[in-house]
Structures are given as structure tokens and as C-alpha cells.
Coordinates of C-alpha atoms in Angstrom, one line a residue:
Chain G
M1 CA -69.8 40.9 13.5
K2 CA -67.0 41.7 11.1
E3 CA -67.0 45.3 12.3
L4 CA -66.8 44.3 15.9
A5 CA -63.8 42.0 15.1
L6 CA -62.0 44.7 13.2
M7 CA -62.7 47.2 16.0
M8 CA -61.2 44.9 18.5
V9 CA -58.1 44.2 16.4
G10 CA -57.7 48.0 15.9
A11 CA -58.1 48.7 19.6
A12 CA -55.6 46.0 20.6
L13 CA -52.9 46.3 18.0
V14 CA -53.2 49.4 15.7
N15 CA -54.2 51.9 18.4
N16 CA -52.4 50.1 21.2
V17 CA -53.1 51.8 24.6
I18 CA -49.4 51.9 25.5
L19 CA -47.4 52.1 22.3
A20 CA -49.8 54.3 20.2
R21 CA -51.7 56.3 22.8
F22 CA -48.9 56.4 25.4
L23 CA -51.2 55.6 28.3
G24 CA -50.3 53.4 31.3
L25 CA -46.5 54.1 30.8
C26 CA -45.8 54.0 34.6
S27 CA -46.9 50.4 34.9
F28 CA -45.3 49.6 31.5
M29 CA -41.9 50.6 32.9
G30 CA -42.5 49.7 36.6
V31 CA -44.1 46.2 36.5
T32 CA -42.3 44.6 33.6
T33 CA -39.2 43.2 35.2
R34 CA -40.7 39.7 35.2
I35 CA -43.2 38.0 32.9
D36 CA -45.4 36.6 35.7
T37 CA -45.8 40.0 37.4
A38 CA -46.5 41.7 34.1
A39 CA -49.1 39.0 33.3
G40 CA -50.7 39.4 36.7
M41 CA -50.9 43.1 36.4
G42 CA -52.1 42.9 32.8
M43 CA -55.0 40.5 33.7
A44 CA -56.0 42.6 36.7
T45 CA -56.0 45.7 34.6
T46 CA -58.0 43.9 31.8
F47 CA -60.6 42.9 34.4
V48 CA -60.9 46.4 35.9
I49 CA -61.0 48.2 32.5
T50 CA -63.7 45.9 31.3
V51 CA -65.8 46.2 34.4
S52 CA -65.4 50.0 34.8
S53 CA -66.2 50.5 31.1
M54 CA -69.5 48.7 31.7
A55 CA -70.2 51.0 34.6
D56 CA -69.0 54.1 32.7
W57 CA -71.3 53.3 29.8
A58 CA -74.3 53.1 32.2
V59 CA -73.4 56.3 34.0
Q60 CA -72.8 58.1 30.7
H61 CA -76.1 57.1 29.2
Y62 CA -78.5 57.1 32.1
L63 CA -77.0 59.9 34.2
L64 CA -74.7 62.3 32.4
D65 CA -76.4 62.4 29.0
A66 CA -79.9 62.2 30.5
Y67 CA -79.4 65.2 32.8
G68 CA -77.0 67.2 30.8
L69 CA -74.1 66.7 33.2
G70 CA -71.4 66.0 30.6
F71 CA -69.1 68.5 32.2
L72 CA -68.8 66.2 35.2
R73 CA -67.6 63.3 33.0
T74 CA -63.9 63.1 34.1
V75 CA -64.6 63.4 37.8
T76 CA -67.5 60.9 37.6
F77 CA -65.4 58.4 35.7
I78 CA -62.6 58.6 38.2
L79 CA -65.1 57.9 40.9
V80 CA -66.5 55.0 38.9
I81 CA -63.0 53.5 38.3
A82 CA -62.1 53.8 42.0
S83 CA -65.4 52.1 42.9
A84 CA -64.8 49.4 40.3
V85 CA -61.4 48.7 41.8
Q86 CA -62.8 48.6 45.3
F87 CA -65.6 46.3 44.2
T88 CA -63.2 44.0 42.5
E89 CA -61.0 43.9 45.5
M90 CA -63.8 43.2 47.9
T91 CA -65.4 40.6 45.7
I92 CA -62.2 38.7 45.2
R93 CA -61.5 38.9 48.9
K94 CA -64.9 37.5 49.7
V95 CA -65.0 34.9 47.0
S96 CA -61.5 33.6 47.5
P97 CA -59.2 34.9 50.3
S98 CA -56.4 32.8 48.8
L99 CA -56.6 34.6 45.4
F100 CA -56.8 37.9 47.3
Q101 CA -53.6 37.1 49.2
M102 CA -51.8 36.5 45.9
L103 CA -53.3 39.1 43.6
G104 CA -54.5 41.8 45.9
I105 CA -51.3 43.7 45.6
Y106 CA -52.0 44.7 42.0
L107 CA -55.5 46.1 42.5
P108 CA -54.9 49.4 44.3
L109 CA -52.3 50.4 41.7
I110 CA -54.8 50.1 38.9
T111 CA -56.9 53.0 40.3
T112 CA -54.1 55.4 39.3
N113 CA -53.5 53.8 36.0
C114 CA -54.3 56.5 33.4
A115 CA -55.0 53.8 30.8
V116 CA -58.3 52.9 32.6
L117 CA -59.5 56.5 32.5
G118 CA -58.2 57.0 28.9
V119 CA -60.1 54.0 27.6
A120 CA -63.3 55.1 29.4
L121 CA -63.0 58.6 27.8
L122 CA -62.3 57.1 24.3
L123 CA -65.5 55.1 24.6
V124 CA -67.6 58.2 25.1
E125 CA -66.2 59.6 21.8
G126 CA -67.0 56.4 20.0
K127 CA -70.7 56.5 20.9
L128 CA -70.9 52.7 20.8
S129 CA -73.6 50.2 22.0
F130 CA -73.1 48.6 25.4
L131 CA -71.7 45.3 24.0
A132 CA -69.5 47.1 21.5
S133 CA -68.1 49.5 24.0
T134 CA -67.4 46.6 26.5
L135 CA -65.6 44.7 23.7
F136 CA -63.6 47.7 22.7
A137 CA -62.5 48.2 26.3
F138 CA -61.6 44.5 26.6
A139 CA -59.6 44.6 23.4
S140 CA -57.8 47.7 24.5
A141 CA -56.9 46.1 27.8
A142 CA -55.9 42.9 26.0
G143 CA -53.5 45.0 23.9
Y144 CA -52.1 46.6 27.0
S145 CA -51.5 43.1 28.6
L146 CA -49.9 41.8 25.4
V147 CA -47.4 44.7 25.3
M148 CA -46.7 44.3 29.0
I149 CA -45.9 40.6 28.6
I150 CA -43.8 41.1 25.5
F151 CA -41.8 43.9 27.1
A152 CA -41.3 41.9 30.3
G153 CA -40.0 39.0 28.2
L154 CA -37.6 41.3 26.5
R155 CA -36.4 42.8 29.8
E156 CA -35.9 39.3 31.2
R157 CA -33.6 38.5 28.3
L158 CA -31.9 41.9 28.6
A159 CA -31.1 41.1 32.2
L160 CA -28.9 38.3 31.0
A161 CA -27.3 40.3 28.2
Q162 CA -24.1 42.2 28.4
V163 CA -25.1 45.8 28.2
P164 CA -22.6 48.7 28.3
R165 CA -22.7 50.3 31.7
L166 CA -24.0 53.6 30.5
F167 CA -27.1 51.9 29.1
A168 CA -27.7 49.3 31.8
G169 CA -31.1 49.4 33.5
P170 CA -33.8 51.9 32.5
P171 CA -31.9 53.4 29.5
I172 CA -31.7 50.2 27.5
G173 CA -35.3 49.6 28.7
F174 CA -36.4 52.8 27.0
I175 CA -34.5 52.0 23.8
V176 CA -36.2 48.6 23.7
A177 CA -39.6 50.2 24.3
S178 CA -39.0 52.5 21.4
L179 CA -38.1 49.6 19.1
L180 CA -41.2 47.8 20.2
A181 CA -43.3 50.9 19.5
M182 CA -41.8 51.0 16.0
A183 CA -42.6 47.4 15.5
F184 CA -46.2 48.0 16.4
M185 CA -46.4 50.9 13.9
G186 CA -46.3 48.1 11.3
F187 CA -49.9 47.2 12.3
S188 CA -51.1 50.6 11.1
G189 CA -49.2 50.4 7.9
I190 CA -46.6 52.8 6.5
S191 CA -47.9 55.6 4.3
T192 CA -45.9 56.0 1.1
G193 CA -47.9 58.9 -0.3
Chain C
M1 CA -47.8 56.0 41.2
K2 CA -44.1 55.7 41.7
T3 CA -44.6 54.8 45.3
S4 CA -46.9 52.0 44.6
L5 CA -45.0 50.6 41.7
S6 CA -41.9 50.3 43.7
M7 CA -43.4 47.4 45.5
I8 CA -44.7 45.5 42.6
P9 CA -41.8 43.7 41.0
I10 CA -41.1 42.2 44.3
V11 CA -44.4 40.7 44.2
S12 CA -44.3 38.4 46.8
P13 CA -46.0 37.2 49.7
P14 CA -48.6 35.1 48.3
P15 CA -51.5 33.7 49.9
A16 CA -53.0 31.1 51.9
S17 CA -55.6 32.4 54.3
R18 CA -56.1 35.4 56.5
A19 CA -55.6 35.4 60.2
S20 CA -59.0 36.8 60.9
T21 CA -61.0 34.8 58.5
A22 CA -58.9 31.7 57.8
T23 CA -60.8 30.0 55.0
A24 CA -58.3 28.6 52.6
P25 CA -57.1 25.3 54.0
L26 CA -53.4 24.7 53.9
S27 CA -52.5 21.1 53.7
S28 CA -49.6 19.9 55.9
T29 CA -47.7 19.2 52.7
A30 CA -48.2 22.7 51.5
L31 CA -47.1 24.1 54.9
A32 CA -44.0 22.1 55.1
S33 CA -42.6 21.4 51.7
P34 CA -40.1 23.8 50.2
V35 CA -40.6 25.0 46.6
S36 CA -39.0 22.8 44.1
P37 CA -35.7 24.4 43.3
Q38 CA -35.9 23.6 39.6
R39 CA -39.1 25.6 39.0
P40 CA -39.0 29.4 38.6
R41 CA -40.6 31.1 41.6
V42 CA -41.6 34.5 42.9
E43 CA -40.0 35.3 46.2
G44 CA -40.9 37.7 48.9
I45 CA -40.0 38.5 52.5
A46 CA -42.4 38.1 55.3
R47 CA -42.1 38.8 59.0
V48 CA -43.4 36.4 61.7
V49 CA -46.0 38.5 63.6
A50 CA -47.8 35.9 65.8
V51 CA -47.5 32.3 67.0
D52 CA -50.6 30.1 67.4
C53 CA -51.3 30.1 71.1
V54 CA -52.9 26.7 71.1
D55 CA -50.0 24.4 70.1
G56 CA -47.4 26.9 68.9
E57 CA -46.9 24.9 65.7
R58 CA -48.3 27.5 63.4
V59 CA -47.0 31.0 62.9
W60 CA -48.7 33.9 61.2
L61 CA -46.7 36.0 58.7
E62 CA -47.2 39.4 57.3
P63 CA -45.7 40.3 53.9
E64 CA -43.0 42.9 54.1
Q65 CA -43.2 45.7 51.6
T66 CA -41.4 49.0 51.2
T67 CA -42.4 52.1 49.4
S68 CA -40.0 54.6 47.9
C69 CA -40.7 57.2 50.6
G70 CA -40.9 54.7 53.4
G71 CA -43.8 56.6 55.0
C72 CA -46.4 54.0 54.7
A73 CA -44.0 51.2 55.4
A74 CA -43.2 52.9 58.7
A75 CA -46.9 53.0 59.6
S76 CA -46.9 49.3 59.9
R77 CA -44.5 49.6 62.8
C78 CA -45.8 52.7 64.5
G79 CA -49.3 51.6 64.9
A80 CA -51.0 54.0 62.5
K81 CA -53.5 51.6 61.1
G82 CA -56.2 53.6 59.4
V83 CA -58.5 52.2 56.7
G84 CA -56.6 52.0 53.4
T85 CA -53.1 52.4 54.9
L86 CA -50.4 50.0 54.0
A87 CA -50.4 48.8 57.6
S88 CA -54.1 47.8 57.4
R89 CA -53.6 46.2 54.0
L90 CA -50.7 44.1 55.3
E91 CA -52.7 43.0 58.3
A92 CA -55.4 41.8 55.9
R93 CA -52.9 39.7 54.0
R94 CA -51.5 37.7 56.9
F95 CA -51.1 34.0 56.2
P96 CA -50.2 30.9 58.3
L97 CA -47.1 28.7 58.0
S98 CA -46.0 25.8 60.0
A99 CA -43.5 26.9 62.6
N100 CA -41.5 23.7 62.2
V101 CA -40.5 24.2 58.5
A102 CA -37.4 25.8 59.9
S103 CA -35.0 24.5 62.4
P104 CA -35.0 25.9 65.0
P105 CA -38.7 26.8 64.8
L106 CA -39.7 30.2 63.7
R107 CA -40.3 32.9 66.3
I108 CA -42.0 36.2 66.4
G109 CA -40.1 39.0 64.8
E110 CA -38.0 36.8 62.5
R111 CA -37.9 37.6 58.8
V112 CA -38.1 34.7 56.3
V113 CA -38.0 34.4 52.5
I114 CA -41.1 32.7 51.1
G115 CA -41.8 31.7 47.5
V116 CA -44.6 30.7 45.3
E117 CA -44.2 28.9 41.9
E118 CA -44.3 31.3 39.0
R119 CA -47.1 29.4 37.2
S120 CA -49.3 29.7 40.4
L121 CA -49.4 33.5 40.0
V122 CA -50.5 33.2 36.4
R123 CA -53.0 30.4 37.2
A124 CA -54.5 32.5 40.1
S125 CA -54.8 35.5 37.8
L126 CA -56.6 33.4 35.1
T127 CA -58.9 32.0 37.7
A128 CA -59.8 35.3 39.3
Y129 CA -60.1 37.4 36.1
A130 CA -60.5 35.3 33.0
I131 CA -63.3 33.1 34.2
P132 CA -65.7 36.0 35.2
L133 CA -64.9 37.9 32.0
L134 CA -65.6 34.8 29.9
T135 CA -69.0 34.1 31.5
A136 CA -69.9 37.8 31.3
F137 CA -69.2 38.0 27.6
A138 CA -71.0 34.7 27.0
A139 CA -74.1 35.9 28.8
G140 CA -73.9 39.3 27.0
G141 CA -73.5 37.7 23.6
V142 CA -76.5 35.5 24.2
A143 CA -78.6 38.4 25.4
E144 CA -77.6 40.6 22.5
G145 CA -78.4 37.8 20.0
L146 CA -81.8 37.1 21.6
V147 CA -83.1 40.5 22.6
G148 CA -80.7 43.1 21.1
S149 CA -81.4 45.7 23.8
D150 CA -78.5 47.5 25.6
A151 CA -80.3 47.4 29.0
V152 CA -80.9 43.6 28.7
T153 CA -77.4 43.0 27.6
M154 CA -76.0 45.0 30.5
F155 CA -78.0 43.1 33.1
A156 CA -77.1 39.8 31.4
M157 CA -73.4 40.7 31.5
L158 CA -73.7 41.6 35.2
G159 CA -75.4 38.3 35.9
G160 CA -72.7 36.5 33.9
L161 CA -70.0 38.3 35.8
G162 CA -71.5 37.3 39.2
A163 CA -71.8 33.7 38.1
G164 CA -68.2 33.8 36.9
L165 CA -67.0 35.1 40.2
L166 CA -68.8 32.3 42.0
L167 CA -67.3 29.8 39.6
A168 CA -63.8 31.3 40.1
G169 CA -64.3 31.0 43.9
G170 CA -65.0 27.3 43.4
V171 CA -61.9 26.8 41.2
A172 CA -59.8 28.7 43.7
R173 CA -61.0 26.6 46.6
R174 CA -59.9 23.5 44.6
L175 CA -56.5 25.0 43.9
S176 CA -56.1 26.0 47.6
A177 CA -57.0 22.5 48.7
R178 CA -54.2 21.1 46.5
G179 CA -51.9 23.7 48.1
E180 CA -51.2 25.4 44.7
L181 CA -51.9 28.9 46.0
A182 CA -49.9 28.5 49.2
P183 CA -46.6 30.2 49.8
R184 CA -43.7 28.0 50.8
Y185 CA -40.9 28.6 53.3
L186 CA -37.6 28.9 51.5
R187 CA -35.1 30.1 54.2
R188 CA -34.5 32.7 56.9
A189 CA -33.8 36.2 55.4
R190 CA -30.4 37.8 55.8
A191 CA -30.3 40.9 58.0
D192 CA -29.5 43.1 55.1
E193 CA -31.9 41.4 52.7
S194 CA -35.0 43.4 51.6
C195 CA -37.7 43.0 49.0
S196 CA -35.5 44.9 46.5
T197 CA -32.5 42.8 47.2
D198 CA -31.7 40.1 44.6
S199 CA -32.2 37.2 46.9
T200 CA -30.9 34.7 44.4
G201 CA -27.5 36.2 45.0

């Protein structure tokens, strides 16, 4: 239990998908102009990463490993992720058209989010059990959402601040992102030796 | 990626129900009342694409979105509506609004600014995604504790996920009935106003 908790903290904060592994940077810069849109995108991505990691685990163990098809891993995972996104979209549309109307916009974008594929490939290296790999994926996605929301909050405040014209817009956004990444480095500790 | 992301911050045109399978009931209050100006809201632009032929009091709107290249956005006007194109996606996201929220009443082709309260978007996300994940992990945790087999845990999580989605559907129907997921009419859009324009002026 303790190992699972530590693994989740590590996946969410120490090895954060965005700030430590540099995955999902497109959405990090593109969808963080408002907190609510960042939260919506973060939650949608969390759901898709978790569901696709469950499917990826099954495919890896019962298909790729079983038949020695490891060389097809990346292609297969891309297919699984696209299917997971499509499944999520169809299910939400069926279960609640109202929710689909409001949230459907985020789902197709997730298919091309490299964080989803990155987490799936990391899980293969980890050789974890089904529950552990799903929790790892969930924690990684939660870390992604956390950073998205924090960065969106910072950008909302930046929009009200007086920024020199040369730095206005994306430049100051990149500077803030680098400061945020340095702050997250604190979770991994600073080596003095 | 860049193409898709360009439409995101706009967010926009929230929900209600679809033209083809109108299931989410919109209360008359939800149709008519504007968003409280004190509350932060997400705004978007929609175009009136149809008027209810029975009484003419209800109009159907389609969210207006642009892409960086404009190619897919053009498809919505040129009739290229293949599966998966932006045009077909927009058609699937049509929603109704009372024609009388504006004076004079809304007519086909008009562009309007609609809004939804900021907290509604977060609440909808929590309903759609957090509830199914919670039930899936609860079911997986119980199965892992009782049996400890990966296959059993996997099927338990799938069952939990399905149950969570049904539960989320129930919660969403309750929110819809209260009009919390419905977009509200704010005003007619200016001619030069687009999704990327700061509509707050």
C-alpha cells in the first residue's frame, strides 16, 4: 500500500508528465488561458489516460507479449488510444447528450496528446500489475491536470499584470512555465553531492 | 495539434440537447434567462441554423468554431460533411434556444453570443469523468483485496466504470432538468466578432 502511494506521488509530482518529462506541451500552452478550460481539458485527459492505460495493459499482456509482437507496441497503443477516445466520446454522448454538448470539444484533441501515449509506454517499462499500472496512469494524469490548472491560474493573473510589450503573450508564458518547472524540481530534491 | 488547440480556449457553445435526439429538457427559465452578470462565464458564438416549424418559438443553434487554417471551418458552409469532419461534429452539437430571448426574435443566419456559467463546465467535467473513475477504482480495489488476480480486477474495474457512467448519466439528467448545463443567450454578436475576439470588450 505504501509503495503504491509513493509511486503515485512520484508519478504526479516528482516525475510530472509536463514539467519533468516534457509531454503534452501543446495543450499546456494552448488550453491554459482560463482555469475552467484547463480543468475541463485536464479531467478529460485524466479519464482517457486512465481508460486507455487499462486497455493498453490488457493488449500488452494478452496480445503483444503472448504472441511476441512487441515491435508493434507503438502502433497498437496509438490505435488503442484513438479507440479509447472514440469510446469515451460515444459513451458520454449516449449517456448524457447535455454533457457531450459541453465537453465534447476536448475529446478529439486528446487523441493527439503525446502525454497519453507517453504514459502508456512508461507503463510497459514499469512491468506493473493491472491495478498498479492503472493507478500510476491516473496519478500521472492527475499531475498533468494539476500543472494545467496552476499554469492557467498564473496566466489569468498575468493577463491583468503590466508586462513589457516585448514579453507580452507567449514569451512571458514560457518564462512562467520555466519558473514553475523549477519549482517542481523541488519535489525531486536538490543534489548537493 | 495546433489546428485543434486554436479552438479550445474559446470553449464555448455549451450544451442542451441535440437537434436530432433532443433528450435534455431545457426549462423555460433556462431558455429565457440571461446569465447572471456577476458570475464568471464562458462565452461562445453560435449561429441560428433552423427555426422550429411548429410554432416558430424555438431556434436551433450551431456552435461557431474556427481553425487556424480555416479549411475545416469552411467545410461547414460548403456542404462537405463527411464523418469526423468539423461540419459533422458541429451538426451533432446543435442545441435549442427560445427565439423570444431576443427582441426582435432570432432568425436563421443570425450570430449570437451565448454563455454558460464557469462553474457549470467544471461541474459537468466532474460528473462525466470523476464519478466513473471513482466507481472503477472502488470496484478494482475491492476485487484486488478479495481475489488478487489481475484478470478479475480488470473486469471489476470495467464493471465499475460502466456503473459509474450510468450514475453520471443520472446526475447529468438532474443537472439538465435544473437548467445548469444549458447555454444562455447573452446578446447578438457584432459583425466583426469572432470566437477569438475578446467579447468583453
